[in-house]
Amino acid sequence: GAVVSQHPSWVICKSGTSVKIECRSLDFQATTMFWYRQFPKQSLMLMATSNEGSKATYEQGVEKDKFLINHASLTLSTLTVTSAHPEDSSFYICSARTAGDNEQFFGPGTRLTVL
Amino acid sequence: GNSVTQMEGPVTLSEEAFLTINCTYTATGYPSLFWYVQYPGEGLQLLLKATKADDKGSNKGFEATYRKETTSFHLEKGSVQVSDSAVYFCALNLWAGSYQLTFGKGTKLSVIP
């Protein structure tokens, strides 16, 4: 149980295009989902927290207009990187938790490469 | 604010050696503590956790004890295997509206045959 999937697992796009990454909780309802970014050989940096049906809360320094997060249902959150540039290339990881549980379950990550 | 400090790697051990990865934390309140493992090219997997002082988390031969007096949660394994090669992250969370996780920087472990 407690499986989180991400799609796609990797994506290559041209500079200036937008990319959408999906995060799904497969066997539980995720009241809260988190989006992280991980640079090579570094720790995870929390980008934003989203609760189902409400606007995401972004961490300081994260551009909300560039990284659009939607959490429209209890099993799906999406991260859209708008007008992507090479510096947006990174490993993006989502996690999810259910109400009443303090544990987060992580997706396998999405490798984004912007050419 | 909350923070997690873990020993810097990389750590290289021979198979069957004893492993310790140190982790200390600073938190306002009483956090839950976690160790996550990340294999190359993958996301994070929960390795073990402890939710209150003196709790011992254990899984796959790994252990860590929540020490409130020393604010530590050191990861140990008595005999490592090549398959344990990965990056290990210590983390804590506290209720702040969302049980946000605070991670350490990660320690890369390489186990050689």
Short mmCIF file of C-alpha atoms in Angstrom, two decimals:
data_model
loop_
_atom_site.label_atom_id
_atom_site.label_comp_id
_atom_site.label_asym_id
_atom_site.label_seq_id
_atom_site.Cartn_x
_atom_site.Cartn_y
_atom_site.Cartn_z
CA GLY A 1 0.00 0.00 0.00
CA ALA A 2 0.85 3.74 0.00
CA VAL A 3 2.17 3.89 -3.53
CA VAL A 4 2.84 7.17 -5.29
CA SER A 5 3.52 7.30 -9.00
CA GLN A 6 4.92 10.04 -11.19
CA HIS A 7 4.61 10.53 -14.90
CA PRO A 8 6.67 10.91 -16.94
CA SER A 9 9.77 9.40 -15.36
CA TRP A 10 11.93 11.50 -17.63
CA VAL A 11 11.33 14.25 -20.15
CA ILE A 12 13.45 16.27 -22.53
CA CYS A 13 12.09 19.51 -23.90
CA LYS A 14 13.18 22.58 -25.77
CA SER A 15 13.76 25.88 -24.04
CA GLY A 16 10.60 27.97 -23.89
CA THR A 17 8.15 25.08 -23.81
CA SER A 18 6.03 24.00 -20.86
CA VAL A 19 6.16 20.62 -19.22
CA LYS A 20 3.56 18.98 -17.00
CA ILE A 21 4.47 16.36 -14.40
CA GLU A 22 1.78 14.26 -12.75
CA CYS A 23 1.86 12.83 -9.26
CA ARG A 24 -0.72 10.23 -8.29
CA SER A 25 -1.48 8.41 -5.06
CA LEU A 26 -2.53 4.96 -6.25
CA ASP A 27 -4.09 3.39 -3.20
CA PHE A 28 -4.88 6.17 -0.78
CA GLN A 29 -6.37 9.63 -0.71
CA ALA A 30 -3.72 12.29 -0.48
CA THR A 31 -4.97 15.31 1.39
CA THR A 32 -1.57 16.95 1.06
CA MET A 33 1.03 16.64 -1.66
CA PHE A 34 4.52 18.08 -1.69
CA TRP A 35 6.80 18.94 -4.59
CA TYR A 36 10.57 18.81 -4.22
CA ARG A 37 13.46 19.62 -6.46
CA GLN A 38 16.78 17.83 -6.20
CA PHE A 39 19.99 19.02 -7.79
CA PRO A 40 22.76 16.50 -8.52
CA LYS A 41 24.37 15.15 -5.37
CA GLN A 42 22.28 17.43 -3.18
CA SER A 43 19.39 17.13 -0.80
CA LEU A 44 15.74 17.70 -1.58
CA MET A 45 14.50 21.25 -1.64
CA LEU A 46 10.82 21.71 -0.87
CA MET A 47 9.19 23.81 -3.56
CA ALA A 48 5.57 23.86 -2.47
CA THR A 49 2.87 22.19 -0.44
CA SER A 50 -0.58 21.67 -1.86
CA ASN A 51 -3.78 20.67 -0.18
CA GLU A 52 -6.60 19.22 -2.22
CA GLY A 53 -8.92 21.89 -3.51
CA SER A 54 -6.87 24.87 -2.40
CA LYS A 55 -4.00 26.91 -3.71
CA ALA A 56 -0.48 25.66 -3.19
CA THR A 57 1.81 27.24 -0.62
CA TYR A 58 5.17 28.02 -2.18
CA GLU A 59 8.47 28.15 -0.35
CA GLN A 60 10.44 31.35 -0.34
CA GLY A 61 12.33 31.87 -3.58
CA VAL A 62 10.13 29.57 -5.67
CA GLU A 63 8.37 31.37 -8.52
CA LYS A 64 4.70 30.46 -8.36
CA ASP A 65 4.08 31.72 -11.89
CA LYS A 66 6.81 29.50 -13.24
CA PHE A 67 5.99 26.36 -11.28
CA LEU A 68 2.23 25.95 -11.46
CA ILE A 69 0.80 23.40 -9.06
CA ASN A 70 -2.70 22.01 -9.23
CA HIS A 71 -4.17 19.57 -6.72
CA ALA A 72 -7.61 19.08 -8.16
CA SER A 73 -8.41 15.72 -6.63
CA LEU A 74 -7.44 13.57 -3.68
CA THR A 75 -5.29 11.37 -5.88
CA LEU A 76 -3.69 13.74 -8.37
CA SER A 77 -1.42 16.74 -8.27
CA THR A 78 0.34 18.27 -11.24
CA LEU A 79 3.42 20.47 -11.52
CA THR A 80 3.73 22.51 -14.70
CA VAL A 81 7.07 24.09 -15.46
CA THR A 82 6.18 27.02 -17.70
CA SER A 83 8.56 28.44 -20.29
CA ALA A 84 11.25 26.04 -19.21
CA HIS A 85 14.91 27.01 -19.44
CA PRO A 86 18.07 24.94 -19.06
CA GLU A 87 18.45 26.06 -15.45
CA ASP A 88 15.14 24.33 -14.70
CA SER A 89 16.73 20.99 -15.53
CA SER A 90 16.55 18.93 -12.37
CA PHE A 91 15.05 15.89 -10.67
CA TYR A 92 11.53 16.65 -9.44
CA ILE A 93 10.05 14.46 -6.72
CA CYS A 94 6.56 14.51 -5.28
CA SER A 95 5.29 13.05 -2.05
CA ALA A 96 1.89 12.61 -0.52
CA ARG A 97 0.34 12.15 2.87
CA THR A 98 -3.12 11.36 4.06
CA ALA A 99 -5.06 13.07 6.80
CA GLY A 100 -4.08 11.97 10.28
CA ASP A 101 -0.75 10.49 9.19
CA ASN A 102 2.52 12.35 9.51
CA GLU A 103 4.36 10.08 7.09
CA GLN A 104 5.03 11.14 3.50
CA PHE A 105 5.16 8.63 0.66
CA PHE A 106 7.44 9.54 -2.21
CA GLY A 107 7.11 9.13 -5.92
CA PRO A 108 9.99 7.79 -8.01
CA GLY A 109 10.86 11.21 -9.41
CA THR A 110 10.89 12.86 -12.83
CA ARG A 111 14.10 13.81 -14.56
CA LEU A 112 13.60 17.02 -16.56
CA THR A 113 16.20 18.09 -19.10
CA VAL A 114 15.70 21.39 -20.91
CA LEU A 115 17.79 21.86 -24.02
CA GLY B 1 13.95 27.02 12.76
CA ASN B 2 14.20 23.28 12.31
CA SER B 3 17.34 21.72 10.89
CA VAL B 4 19.02 18.36 10.40
CA THR B 5 22.76 17.81 10.29
CA GLN B 6 24.20 14.54 9.11
CA MET B 7 27.74 13.43 8.54
CA GLU B 8 29.15 14.27 5.18
CA GLY B 9 30.12 11.55 2.83
CA PRO B 10 30.95 9.83 0.81
CA VAL B 11 31.39 6.80 3.03
CA THR B 12 33.09 3.77 1.55
CA LEU B 13 32.98 0.46 3.39
CA SER B 14 33.88 -3.10 2.66
CA GLU B 15 31.13 -5.69 2.62
CA GLU B 16 30.18 -6.91 6.13
CA ALA B 17 31.63 -3.82 7.80
CA PHE B 18 29.76 -1.92 10.51
CA LEU B 19 27.97 1.24 9.44
CA THR B 20 27.20 4.37 11.42
CA ILE B 21 25.83 7.54 9.86
CA ASN B 22 25.46 10.32 12.40
CA CYS B 23 22.43 12.59 12.44
CA THR B 24 21.56 15.37 14.85
CA TYR B 25 18.64 17.74 14.76
CA THR B 26 17.36 21.06 16.00
CA ALA B 27 13.64 21.51 16.36
CA THR B 28 11.11 23.61 18.20
CA GLY B 29 8.92 20.95 19.70
CA TYR B 30 8.91 17.17 19.52
CA PRO B 31 9.53 15.99 15.99
CA SER B 32 9.19 12.61 14.39
CA LEU B 33 12.46 11.38 12.91
CA PHE B 34 13.06 9.46 9.71
CA TRP B 35 15.74 7.84 7.64
CA TYR B 36 15.13 7.68 3.90
CA VAL B 37 17.21 5.85 1.30
CA GLN B 38 17.62 6.85 -2.33
CA TYR B 39 19.02 4.40 -4.84
CA PRO B 40 20.57 5.81 -8.03
CA GLY B 41 18.01 7.39 -10.33
CA GLU B 42 15.11 6.72 -7.99
CA GLY B 43 12.93 8.57 -5.53
CA LEU B 44 13.09 8.24 -1.77
CA GLN B 45 12.04 5.20 0.20
CA LEU B 46 11.31 5.29 3.89
CA LEU B 47 13.85 3.13 5.66
CA LEU B 48 12.74 3.58 9.26
CA LYS B 49 11.19 6.08 11.61
CA ALA B 50 10.68 6.92 15.27
CA THR B 51 8.00 9.17 16.64
CA LYS B 52 9.02 9.73 20.27
CA ALA B 53 12.03 9.72 22.53
CA ASP B 54 13.73 6.35 23.10
CA ASP B 55 11.84 4.75 20.21
CA LYS B 56 13.98 2.52 18.03
CA GLY B 57 13.19 2.29 14.36
CA SER B 58 14.45 -0.76 12.50
CA ASN B 59 14.20 -2.24 9.02
CA LYS B 60 16.34 -4.47 6.80
CA GLY B 61 19.03 -4.71 9.47
CA PHE B 62 19.24 -0.94 9.93
CA GLU B 63 18.48 0.63 13.29
CA ALA B 64 18.24 4.12 14.74
CA THR B 65 17.24 5.26 18.22
CA TYR B 66 15.54 8.59 18.94
CA ARG B 67 17.77 10.23 21.58
CA LYS B 68 16.10 13.35 22.93
CA GLU B 69 18.90 14.17 25.35
CA THR B 70 21.48 14.34 22.58
CA THR B 71 19.01 15.34 19.83
CA SER B 72 20.34 12.51 17.68
CA PHE B 73 19.07 9.73 15.45
CA HIS B 74 22.16 7.87 14.26
CA LEU B 75 21.73 5.14 11.64
CA GLU B 76 23.53 1.83 12.22
CA LYS B 77 23.86 -1.52 10.53
CA GLY B 78 25.99 -4.35 11.76
CA SER B 79 27.00 -5.83 8.41
CA VAL B 80 26.53 -3.87 5.19
CA GLN B 81 26.04 -5.40 1.79
CA VAL B 82 26.86 -4.14 -1.69
CA SER B 83 23.12 -3.67 -2.23
CA ASP B 84 23.08 -1.09 0.58
CA SER B 85 25.01 1.34 -1.62
CA ALA B 86 22.79 4.41 -1.86
CA VAL B 87 22.30 7.90 -0.48
CA TYR B 88 20.80 8.09 3.00
CA PHE B 89 18.83 11.09 4.23
CA CYS B 90 17.95 11.89 7.81
CA ALA B 91 14.79 13.97 8.21
CA LEU B 92 12.35 15.31 10.75
CA ASN B 93 8.84 16.60 10.66
CA LEU B 94 6.62 18.60 12.91
CA TRP B 95 3.07 19.69 12.56
CA ALA B 96 3.19 23.21 11.11
CA GLY B 97 0.04 23.00 9.10
CA SER B 98 1.35 20.27 6.84
CA TYR B 99 3.92 17.96 8.51
CA GLN B 100 6.58 19.39 6.27
CA LEU B 101 9.79 17.35 6.18
CA THR B 102 13.18 18.90 6.85
CA PHE B 103 16.02 16.91 5.31
CA GLY B 104 19.69 16.61 6.01
CA LYS B 105 22.06 16.93 3.07
CA GLY B 106 22.38 13.21 2.55
CA THR B 107 25.25 10.77 2.94
CA LYS B 108 26.38 8.65 0.05
CA LEU B 109 27.36 5.13 1.01
CA SER B 110 29.38 2.88 -1.26
CA VAL B 111 29.93 -0.72 -0.23
CA ILE B 112 32.67 -2.58 -2.05
CA PRO B 113 32.95 -6.40 -2.27
#
